[in-house]
Amino acid sequence: MDLTFTESERAFREELAAWLAANPPGPEPVGQEEAHFGWRREWQRRLYEGGWAAVHWPAQYGGRGASVVESAIFFEELGRAGAPLPANVLGLLLAGPTIMLWGSEEQKERYLAPILSGQEIWCQGFSEPDAGSDLAAVKTRAVAEADGWRISGQKVWTSIAQHAKWCMLLARTDAQAAKHRGLTYFLLDMEQEGVTVRPLRQITGESEFNELFLDGAFVASENVLGGEGNGWKVALTTLMNERAGLAFFLQVRMRQLLEALIEQARRRERLDDPLLVDRLVGLHMRCEALRLTAYRGLTAIEKYGQPGPEGSLTKWMWSQTNQELCQLAVEVLGAQALREGAPWAYELLRSRGNTIEGGTTEILKNIVAERVLGLPKAR
Ligand SMILES: Cc1cc2nc3c(=O)[nH]c(=O)nc-3n(C[C@H](O)[C@H](O)[C@H](O)COP(=O)(O)OP(=O)(O)OC[C@H]3O[C@@H](n4cnc5c(N)ncnc54)[C@H](O)[C@@H]3O)c2cc1C
């Protein structure tokens, strides 16, 4: 891949960087979850008003029709500016593109605009207590009624469900069909009886994700996405977008953390310790390899119109490197890094989930083994 940016890509970066410099997100509320989410909501509102909420969406839906490279530049610059991800990140990156591909004209008309403006927040109801890596094993049942479906079951790990108006829900509509065939993708209204959200307290102290209980919740027929029994294919669209979108934001944030760690080591006069420097250099090289692999992944998107297995490789590399970096920070800073409320303590504790969310490392390794290295299938 040619990593030289074209004139229009450079102009895109400059325009965005200038906008971000003129519109900083304001101070981040620390330790108050509601206020923090409100801050991200406000940030999305401002991105929306500036025309930056979803650069990768086609212009007809309010985006900028940005190329994959421009979209990568967008996330790099957002990370570089220290800005947060917009509140409706699951709507912008997952629900929106899935609706654009599979939705009817009425669905596009109804759902896309409030996703873009952040008026309606979305969550992703895929995982269940016994269906995570093996997602096709979902047991949540949808039973047909005259004008829709009644849904019962339990989802878990449902991020930001406590703020969500809508849920991308995968449920079983045909218990007799083969595992992958009996699924349907629903757009579930979270504001109804029969939907209960119970926040889960994480190791960081936050409740980023939730249990979601469905007890006869109703979805009207027009809120099936992609047709009855077609849920697995529709869900794959969502999952592919999940792994592709954030790589650039995450790699920039990790580079910033590494630079902060090197600065801490310098202040403590530790940079003459060859063992420490060796580990820092190793992390530096992996950050750089990650950046280049993420750009290489764009070639697959440009060529085939969808992300290739490089997305799995970058997710695996990023999660492992981020965990090692946070661990090293604790070794450099000592007990001070583990004080309650210390930024490094948060980074260390939050990084534990990196090797689980968006596909566990073992699953990603299986994908890389099969699709990059051509090794025999695990099963
Ligand atoms: C921070 C965070 C946010 C999340 N947000 C959401 C969300 O918004 N919506 C949502 O639907 N889900 C969400 N998830 C759930 C996430 O997608 C699942 O946790 C993940 O897919 C793993 O599923 P599981 O937890 O059921 O683990 P399991 O699939 O039960 O895996 C347990 C262990 O077995 C290993 N394993 C499983 N199968 C294989 C195999 N075939 N080969 C080798 N090893 C294997 C796994 O790697 C893991 O180590 C979130 C998770 C986290 C951590």
Short mmCIF file of C-alpha atoms and ligand atoms in Angstrom, two decimals:
data_model
loop_
_atom_site.label_atom_id
_atom_site.label_comp_id
_atom_site.label_asym_id
_atom_site.label_seq_id
_atom_site.Cartn_x
_atom_site.Cartn_y
_atom_site.Cartn_z
CA MET A 1 0.00 0.00 0.00
CA ASP A 2 1.18 3.52 -0.81
CA LEU A 3 1.22 5.45 2.47
CA THR A 4 1.67 8.86 0.87
CA PHE A 5 -1.43 10.97 1.40
CA THR A 6 -3.01 12.67 -1.58
CA GLU A 7 -3.48 16.42 -1.67
CA SER A 8 -7.20 16.09 -0.89
CA GLU A 9 -6.47 13.75 2.05
CA ARG A 10 -3.99 16.26 3.44
CA ALA A 11 -6.54 19.05 2.96
CA PHE A 12 -9.16 16.91 4.78
CA ARG A 13 -6.77 16.40 7.71
CA GLU A 14 -5.94 20.10 7.89
CA GLU A 15 -9.58 21.18 7.80
CA LEU A 16 -10.47 18.72 10.56
CA ALA A 17 -7.45 19.56 12.72
CA ALA A 18 -8.32 23.27 12.44
CA TRP A 19 -11.94 22.56 13.41
CA LEU A 20 -10.88 20.44 16.39
CA ALA A 21 -8.44 23.14 17.53
CA ALA A 22 -11.21 25.75 17.36
CA ASN A 23 -13.79 23.47 19.03
CA PRO A 24 -12.15 21.64 21.93
CA PRO A 25 -14.47 19.21 23.75
CA GLY A 26 -14.11 20.99 27.11
CA PRO A 27 -12.95 19.49 30.41
CA GLU A 28 -13.71 15.79 30.92
CA PRO A 29 -15.88 15.10 33.99
CA VAL A 30 -13.98 12.61 36.13
CA GLY A 31 -15.66 9.99 38.31
CA GLN A 32 -19.25 10.96 37.43
CA GLU A 33 -20.71 8.55 34.92
CA GLU A 34 -23.89 10.46 34.07
CA ALA A 35 -21.99 13.70 33.57
CA HIS A 36 -19.39 11.87 31.52
CA PHE A 37 -22.00 10.45 29.15
CA GLY A 38 -23.64 13.89 28.95
CA TRP A 39 -20.26 15.34 27.99
CA ARG A 40 -19.93 12.81 25.14
CA ARG A 41 -23.51 13.54 24.05
CA GLU A 42 -22.76 17.24 23.92
CA TRP A 43 -19.58 16.45 21.99
CA GLN A 44 -21.61 14.51 19.40
CA ARG A 45 -24.02 17.42 19.09
CA ARG A 46 -21.14 19.73 18.28
CA LEU A 47 -19.59 17.29 15.80
CA TYR A 48 -23.01 17.02 14.17
CA GLU A 49 -23.46 20.75 13.92
CA GLY A 50 -19.98 21.07 12.45
CA GLY A 51 -20.77 18.33 9.89
CA TRP A 52 -18.25 15.91 11.42
CA ALA A 53 -20.46 13.35 13.20
CA ALA A 54 -20.11 10.57 10.62
CA VAL A 55 -17.65 11.42 7.89
CA HIS A 56 -17.84 7.83 6.53
CA TRP A 57 -21.62 8.02 5.91
CA PRO A 58 -22.74 8.89 2.39
CA ALA A 59 -23.67 12.55 1.84
CA GLN A 60 -27.32 11.60 1.21
CA TYR A 61 -27.58 10.46 4.86
CA GLY A 62 -25.78 13.49 6.27
CA GLY A 63 -22.20 12.21 6.16
CA ARG A 64 -19.32 13.47 4.03
CA GLY A 65 -18.95 10.40 1.84
CA ALA A 66 -15.38 10.16 3.15
CA SER A 67 -13.07 7.51 1.69
CA VAL A 68 -11.73 4.80 4.01
CA VAL A 69 -8.43 6.70 4.26
CA GLU A 70 -10.22 9.93 5.19
CA SER A 71 -12.26 8.01 7.74
CA ALA A 72 -9.01 6.66 9.25
CA ILE A 73 -7.62 10.21 9.30
CA PHE A 74 -10.78 11.34 11.12
CA PHE A 75 -10.27 8.85 13.96
CA GLU A 76 -6.53 9.57 14.12
CA GLU A 77 -7.14 13.29 14.48
CA LEU A 78 -9.93 12.79 17.01
CA GLY A 79 -7.55 10.69 19.13
CA ARG A 80 -4.72 13.17 18.64
CA ALA A 81 -6.92 16.06 19.81
CA GLY A 82 -7.70 14.15 23.03
CA ALA A 83 -11.40 14.28 22.11
CA PRO A 84 -13.76 11.50 23.21
CA LEU A 85 -15.66 9.18 20.93
CA PRO A 86 -19.16 10.58 20.33
CA ALA A 87 -21.87 9.23 22.69
CA ASN A 88 -23.69 7.32 19.96
CA VAL A 89 -20.61 5.51 18.75
CA LEU A 90 -22.48 2.19 18.37
CA GLY A 91 -25.18 3.90 16.32
CA LEU A 92 -22.70 5.74 14.10
CA LEU A 93 -20.31 2.85 13.51
CA LEU A 94 -22.56 -0.23 13.77
CA ALA A 95 -26.32 0.42 13.56
CA GLY A 96 -26.17 3.15 10.87
CA PRO A 97 -24.05 1.24 8.34
CA THR A 98 -26.05 -1.98 9.00
CA ILE A 99 -29.35 -0.16 8.37
CA MET A 100 -27.90 1.47 5.24
CA LEU A 101 -27.02 -1.95 3.82
CA TRP A 102 -30.04 -4.00 4.91
CA GLY A 103 -32.77 -1.50 5.70
CA SER A 104 -35.87 -0.60 3.72
CA GLU A 105 -36.25 3.01 2.56
CA GLU A 106 -38.71 3.58 5.43
CA GLN A 107 -36.19 2.25 7.97
CA LYS A 108 -33.41 4.45 6.60
CA GLU A 109 -35.75 7.42 6.68
CA ARG A 110 -36.83 6.72 10.27
CA TYR A 111 -33.56 5.75 11.97
CA LEU A 112 -30.51 7.33 10.34
CA ALA A 113 -31.05 11.02 11.09
CA PRO A 114 -31.50 10.64 14.91
CA ILE A 115 -28.42 8.38 15.02
CA LEU A 116 -26.36 11.09 13.36
CA SER A 117 -27.58 13.88 15.61
CA GLY A 118 -27.22 11.72 18.74
CA GLN A 119 -30.89 12.25 19.58
CA GLU A 120 -31.42 8.47 19.77
CA ILE A 121 -28.69 6.37 21.36
CA TRP A 122 -28.20 2.76 20.24
CA CYS A 123 -26.88 -0.34 21.97
CA GLN A 124 -25.95 -3.79 20.69
CA GLY A 125 -27.86 -6.75 22.14
CA PHE A 126 -25.95 -9.69 20.77
CA SER A 127 -24.10 -11.50 23.62
CA GLU A 128 -25.93 -13.72 26.10
CA PRO A 129 -24.78 -15.62 29.18
CA ASP A 130 -24.23 -18.71 26.97
CA ALA A 131 -23.55 -17.06 23.65
CA GLY A 132 -20.51 -14.80 23.26
CA SER A 133 -17.77 -16.13 21.01
CA ASP A 134 -20.27 -18.67 19.74
CA LEU A 135 -22.78 -15.96 18.90
CA ALA A 136 -25.00 -18.17 16.73
CA ALA A 137 -25.96 -20.01 19.94
CA VAL A 138 -28.26 -17.15 21.08
CA LYS A 139 -31.34 -18.43 22.87
CA THR A 140 -33.43 -15.26 23.18
CA ARG A 141 -36.72 -16.25 21.54
CA ALA A 142 -38.97 -14.20 19.26
CA VAL A 143 -42.49 -15.54 18.75
CA ALA A 144 -44.62 -14.26 15.87
CA GLU A 145 -47.87 -12.36 16.53
CA ALA A 146 -50.31 -10.81 14.07
CA ASP A 147 -48.37 -7.57 13.58
CA GLY A 148 -44.98 -8.27 15.13
CA TRP A 149 -42.91 -10.34 17.52
CA ARG A 150 -42.85 -11.02 21.29
CA ILE A 151 -39.34 -11.37 22.61
CA SER A 152 -38.13 -13.12 25.77
CA GLY A 153 -34.64 -13.91 26.97
CA GLN A 154 -31.52 -12.36 28.44
CA LYS A 155 -28.65 -10.42 26.95
CA VAL A 156 -25.50 -9.48 28.82
CA TRP A 157 -22.56 -7.07 28.48
CA THR A 158 -24.90 -4.65 26.67
CA SER A 159 -22.81 -1.46 26.61
CA ILE A 160 -24.66 1.83 27.22
CA ALA A 161 -28.06 0.08 27.30
CA GLN A 162 -28.94 2.35 30.24
CA HIS A 163 -28.82 5.34 27.86
CA ALA A 164 -30.20 3.65 24.76
CA LYS A 165 -33.48 4.28 22.98
CA TRP A 166 -32.88 1.46 20.46
CA CYS A 167 -31.16 -1.91 20.49
CA MET A 168 -29.71 -3.99 17.64
CA LEU A 169 -31.13 -7.27 18.83
CA LEU A 170 -30.32 -10.76 17.60
CA ALA A 171 -32.97 -13.35 18.51
CA ARG A 172 -34.04 -16.84 17.52
CA THR A 173 -37.22 -16.99 15.42
CA ASP A 174 -36.98 -20.63 14.37
CA ALA A 175 -35.86 -23.15 16.98
CA GLN A 176 -36.02 -26.01 14.44
CA ALA A 177 -33.74 -24.46 11.82
CA ALA A 178 -29.94 -24.93 11.78
CA LYS A 179 -28.17 -22.71 14.34
CA HIS A 180 -27.17 -19.89 11.98
CA ARG A 181 -30.40 -19.96 10.00
CA GLY A 182 -33.03 -19.53 12.70
CA LEU A 183 -31.96 -16.00 13.71
CA THR A 184 -33.54 -12.63 12.99
CA TYR A 185 -32.18 -9.12 13.52
CA PHE A 186 -34.60 -6.74 15.27
CA LEU A 187 -34.62 -3.03 15.98
CA LEU A 188 -35.96 -3.06 19.53
CA ASP A 189 -37.45 -0.03 21.25
CA MET A 190 -35.87 0.00 24.73
CA GLU A 191 -38.54 2.30 26.17
CA GLN A 192 -41.31 -0.22 26.83
CA GLU A 193 -42.56 -2.62 29.46
CA GLY A 194 -40.84 -5.96 29.14
CA VAL A 195 -37.39 -4.39 28.82
CA THR A 196 -35.30 -4.22 32.00
CA VAL A 197 -31.76 -2.90 32.10
CA ARG A 198 -29.62 -3.78 35.09
CA PRO A 199 -26.18 -2.11 35.14
CA LEU A 200 -23.16 -4.28 35.99
CA ARG A 201 -20.43 -2.75 38.12
CA GLN A 202 -17.02 -3.24 36.47
CA ILE A 203 -13.56 -3.55 38.00
CA THR A 204 -13.01 0.14 37.17
CA GLY A 205 -16.04 1.09 39.29
CA GLU A 206 -18.04 2.18 36.23
CA SER A 207 -21.16 0.59 34.80
CA GLU A 208 -20.34 0.75 31.16
CA PHE A 209 -22.30 -2.40 30.37
CA ASN A 210 -25.50 -4.05 31.56
CA GLU A 211 -27.65 -7.11 31.79
CA LEU A 212 -30.70 -6.76 29.54
CA PHE A 213 -33.82 -8.75 30.41
CA LEU A 214 -36.56 -9.19 27.81
CA ASP A 215 -39.87 -10.39 29.12
CA GLY A 216 -42.44 -10.35 26.31
CA ALA A 217 -41.03 -7.18 24.76
CA PHE A 218 -42.75 -6.24 21.49
CA VAL A 219 -41.16 -5.49 18.12
CA ALA A 220 -43.45 -4.51 15.25
CA SER A 221 -43.01 -6.37 11.93
CA GLU A 222 -41.62 -3.26 10.24
CA ASN A 223 -38.73 -3.29 12.73
CA VAL A 224 -37.23 -6.53 11.46
CA LEU A 225 -33.99 -5.69 9.64
CA GLY A 226 -32.96 -7.72 6.58
CA GLY A 227 -35.83 -10.21 6.72
CA GLU A 228 -36.94 -13.05 8.96
CA GLY A 229 -34.34 -15.82 9.31
CA ASN A 230 -31.58 -13.64 7.83
CA GLY A 231 -30.23 -12.39 11.18
CA TRP A 232 -26.85 -14.06 10.99
CA LYS A 233 -25.89 -12.30 7.74
CA VAL A 234 -27.12 -8.94 9.04
CA ALA A 235 -25.23 -9.46 12.31
CA LEU A 236 -22.03 -10.16 10.37
CA THR A 237 -22.31 -6.71 8.79
CA THR A 238 -22.48 -5.21 12.28
CA LEU A 239 -19.53 -7.29 13.53
CA MET A 240 -17.31 -6.41 10.57
CA ASN A 241 -17.91 -2.72 11.18
CA GLU A 242 -17.15 -3.22 14.89
CA ARG A 243 -13.63 -4.45 14.20
CA ALA A 244 -12.86 -2.00 11.40
CA GLY A 245 -13.92 1.38 12.74
CA LEU A 246 -11.94 2.10 15.85
CA ALA A 247 -8.43 0.87 15.05
CA PHE A 248 -7.09 4.32 14.24
CA PHE A 249 -8.53 6.02 17.28
CA LEU A 250 -7.19 3.28 19.56
CA GLN A 251 -3.71 3.20 18.10
CA VAL A 252 -3.33 6.97 18.49
CA ARG A 253 -4.54 6.79 22.10
CA MET A 254 -2.04 4.02 22.82
CA ARG A 255 0.79 6.06 21.29
CA GLN A 256 -0.20 8.98 23.56
CA LEU A 257 -0.15 6.68 26.62
CA LEU A 258 3.31 5.39 25.63
CA GLU A 259 4.62 8.94 25.29
CA ALA A 260 3.18 9.81 28.71
CA LEU A 261 4.90 6.75 30.16
CA ILE A 262 8.26 7.64 28.58
CA GLU A 263 7.90 11.13 30.07
CA GLN A 264 7.22 9.64 33.52
CA ALA A 265 10.31 7.41 33.17
CA ARG A 266 12.38 10.43 32.15
CA ARG A 267 11.21 12.45 35.18
CA ARG A 268 12.17 9.55 37.44
CA GLU A 269 15.60 9.36 35.72
CA ARG A 270 14.90 5.79 34.68
CA LEU A 271 15.84 6.15 31.02
CA ASP A 272 19.38 4.90 31.67
CA ASP A 273 17.97 1.54 32.77
CA PRO A 274 18.67 -0.69 29.73
CA LEU A 275 16.02 -3.25 30.67
CA LEU A 276 13.31 -0.60 30.92
CA VAL A 277 14.43 1.12 27.72
CA ASP A 278 14.37 -2.24 25.95
CA ARG A 279 10.71 -2.71 26.92
CA LEU A 280 9.81 0.86 25.95
CA VAL A 281 11.47 0.42 22.56
CA GLY A 282 9.55 -2.87 22.09
CA LEU A 283 6.30 -1.04 22.79
CA HIS A 284 7.27 1.79 20.45
CA MET A 285 7.92 -0.69 17.64
CA ARG A 286 4.61 -2.44 18.22
CA CYS A 287 2.71 0.87 18.21
CA GLU A 288 4.31 1.69 14.87
CA ALA A 289 3.65 -1.80 13.45
CA LEU A 290 0.04 -1.45 14.58
CA ARG A 291 -0.35 1.89 12.83
CA LEU A 292 1.06 0.50 9.59
CA THR A 293 -1.00 -2.72 9.79
CA ALA A 294 -4.14 -0.66 10.38
CA TYR A 295 -3.37 1.32 7.20
CA ARG A 296 -2.65 -1.94 5.35
CA GLY A 297 -6.12 -3.10 6.41
CA LEU A 298 -7.56 -0.19 4.43
CA THR A 299 -6.30 -1.78 1.22
CA ALA A 300 -8.64 -4.73 1.80
CA ILE A 301 -11.58 -2.41 2.36
CA GLU A 302 -10.74 -0.44 -0.80
CA LYS A 303 -10.33 -3.65 -2.82
CA TYR A 304 -13.18 -5.80 -1.54
CA GLY A 305 -15.53 -3.23 -0.05
CA GLN A 306 -15.29 -4.80 3.42
CA PRO A 307 -12.67 -5.23 6.13
CA GLY A 308 -10.33 -8.22 5.81
CA PRO A 309 -8.74 -10.36 8.52
CA GLU A 310 -6.22 -7.57 9.24
CA GLY A 311 -8.92 -6.12 11.51
CA SER A 312 -8.55 -9.20 13.72
CA LEU A 313 -4.78 -8.86 13.69
CA THR A 314 -4.82 -5.20 14.73
CA LYS A 315 -7.42 -5.82 17.46
CA TRP A 316 -5.32 -8.66 18.88
CA MET A 317 -2.06 -6.63 18.69
CA TRP A 318 -3.64 -3.51 20.16
CA SER A 319 -5.27 -5.26 23.14
CA GLN A 320 -2.12 -7.16 24.07
CA THR A 321 0.17 -4.14 23.65
CA ASN A 322 -2.16 -1.88 25.62
CA GLN A 323 -2.24 -4.35 28.53
CA GLU A 324 1.56 -4.64 28.55
CA LEU A 325 1.95 -0.87 28.41
CA CYS A 326 -0.36 -0.35 31.41
CA GLN A 327 1.43 -3.07 33.35
CA LEU A 328 4.80 -1.44 32.63
CA ALA A 329 3.43 1.93 33.76
CA VAL A 330 2.66 0.43 37.16
CA GLU A 331 6.19 -0.91 37.39
CA VAL A 332 7.64 2.52 36.51
CA LEU A 333 5.33 4.59 38.73
CA GLY A 334 5.05 2.13 41.59
CA ALA A 335 2.18 2.18 44.08
CA GLN A 336 1.29 5.74 43.08
CA ALA A 337 -0.13 4.38 39.80
CA LEU A 338 -2.57 2.20 41.72
CA ARG A 339 -4.14 4.89 43.90
CA GLU A 340 -7.89 5.04 43.57
CA GLY A 341 -8.77 7.61 40.94
CA ALA A 342 -5.26 7.71 39.47
CA PRO A 343 -5.44 7.82 35.65
CA TRP A 344 -3.04 4.88 35.27
CA ALA A 345 -5.09 2.77 37.68
CA TYR A 346 -8.10 3.31 35.43
CA GLU A 347 -6.11 2.47 32.30
CA LEU A 348 -4.73 -0.71 33.88
CA LEU A 349 -8.09 -1.96 35.12
CA ARG A 350 -9.98 -1.03 31.93
CA SER A 351 -7.36 -2.71 29.75
CA ARG A 352 -8.29 -6.13 31.19
CA GLY A 353 -11.46 -6.11 29.08
CA ASN A 354 -9.57 -5.27 25.87
CA THR A 355 -8.80 -8.93 25.15
CA ILE A 356 -12.51 -9.84 25.53
CA GLU A 357 -14.56 -6.99 23.97
CA GLY A 358 -15.12 -7.02 20.21
CA GLY A 359 -13.89 -10.65 19.97
CA THR A 360 -11.58 -12.46 22.39
CA THR A 361 -7.91 -12.89 21.58
CA GLU A 362 -8.33 -16.65 21.14
CA ILE A 363 -11.06 -16.14 18.55
CA LEU A 364 -9.00 -13.49 16.75
CA LYS A 365 -6.01 -15.84 16.71
CA ASN A 366 -8.21 -18.53 15.14
CA ILE A 367 -9.23 -16.05 12.40
CA VAL A 368 -5.63 -15.02 11.76
CA ALA A 369 -4.51 -18.67 11.73
CA GLU A 370 -7.19 -19.69 9.24
CA ARG A 371 -7.53 -16.63 7.03
CA VAL A 372 -4.07 -15.03 7.11
CA LEU A 373 -1.78 -18.03 7.61
CA GLY A 374 -4.00 -20.58 5.84
CA LEU A 375 -3.73 -23.12 8.67
CA PRO A 376 -6.37 -25.89 9.01
CA LYS A 377 -9.71 -24.84 10.51
CA ALA A 378 -10.03 -25.18 14.32
CA ARG A 379 -13.41 -26.90 13.88
C1 LIG B 1 -16.09 -3.99 27.75
C2 LIG B 1 -16.99 -4.92 27.01
C3 LIG B 1 -18.07 -4.42 26.30
C4 LIG B 1 -18.92 -5.29 25.60
N1 LIG B 1 -20.00 -4.75 24.95
C5 LIG B 1 -20.88 -5.57 24.33
C6 LIG B 1 -22.07 -5.04 23.74
O1 LIG B 1 -22.32 -3.82 23.76
N2 LIG B 1 -22.93 -5.89 23.16
C7 LIG B 1 -22.71 -7.24 23.11
O2 LIG B 1 -23.53 -7.96 22.53
N3 LIG B 1 -21.61 -7.77 23.68
C8 LIG B 1 -20.70 -6.98 24.29
N4 LIG B 1 -19.58 -7.51 24.89
C9 LIG B 1 -19.45 -8.97 24.93
C10 LIG B 1 -18.31 -9.55 24.11
O3 LIG B 1 -18.60 -9.49 22.74
C11 LIG B 1 -18.14 -11.00 24.61
O4 LIG B 1 -17.72 -10.92 25.95
C12 LIG B 1 -17.14 -11.77 23.81
O5 LIG B 1 -17.64 -12.02 22.52
C13 LIG B 1 -16.78 -13.10 24.48
O6 LIG B 1 -17.91 -13.85 24.81
P1 LIG B 1 -18.10 -14.45 26.28
O7 LIG B 1 -17.86 -13.38 27.28
O8 LIG B 1 -19.39 -15.16 26.30
O9 LIG B 1 -16.92 -15.50 26.45
P2 LIG B 1 -16.87 -17.02 25.87
O10 LIG B 1 -17.24 -16.99 24.43
O11 LIG B 1 -17.67 -17.86 26.78
O12 LIG B 1 -15.36 -17.34 26.01
C14 LIG B 1 -14.74 -17.75 27.24
C15 LIG B 1 -13.29 -18.10 26.94
O13 LIG B 1 -13.22 -19.22 26.01
C16 LIG B 1 -12.45 -18.87 24.87
N5 LIG B 1 -13.04 -19.48 23.66
C17 LIG B 1 -14.36 -19.50 23.32
N6 LIG B 1 -14.51 -20.12 22.12
C18 LIG B 1 -13.27 -20.49 21.70
C19 LIG B 1 -12.77 -21.16 20.54
N7 LIG B 1 -13.57 -21.56 19.55
N8 LIG B 1 -11.42 -21.36 20.43
C20 LIG B 1 -10.57 -20.94 21.41
N9 LIG B 1 -11.00 -20.31 22.55
C21 LIG B 1 -12.32 -20.08 22.69
C22 LIG B 1 -12.55 -17.34 24.79
O14 LIG B 1 -11.47 -16.79 24.08
C23 LIG B 1 -12.53 -16.95 26.27
O15 LIG B 1 -11.22 -16.92 26.75
C24 LIG B 1 -18.70 -6.68 25.60
C25 LIG B 1 -17.60 -7.18 26.31
C26 LIG B 1 -16.76 -6.33 27.01
C27 LIG B 1 -15.60 -6.92 27.77
#
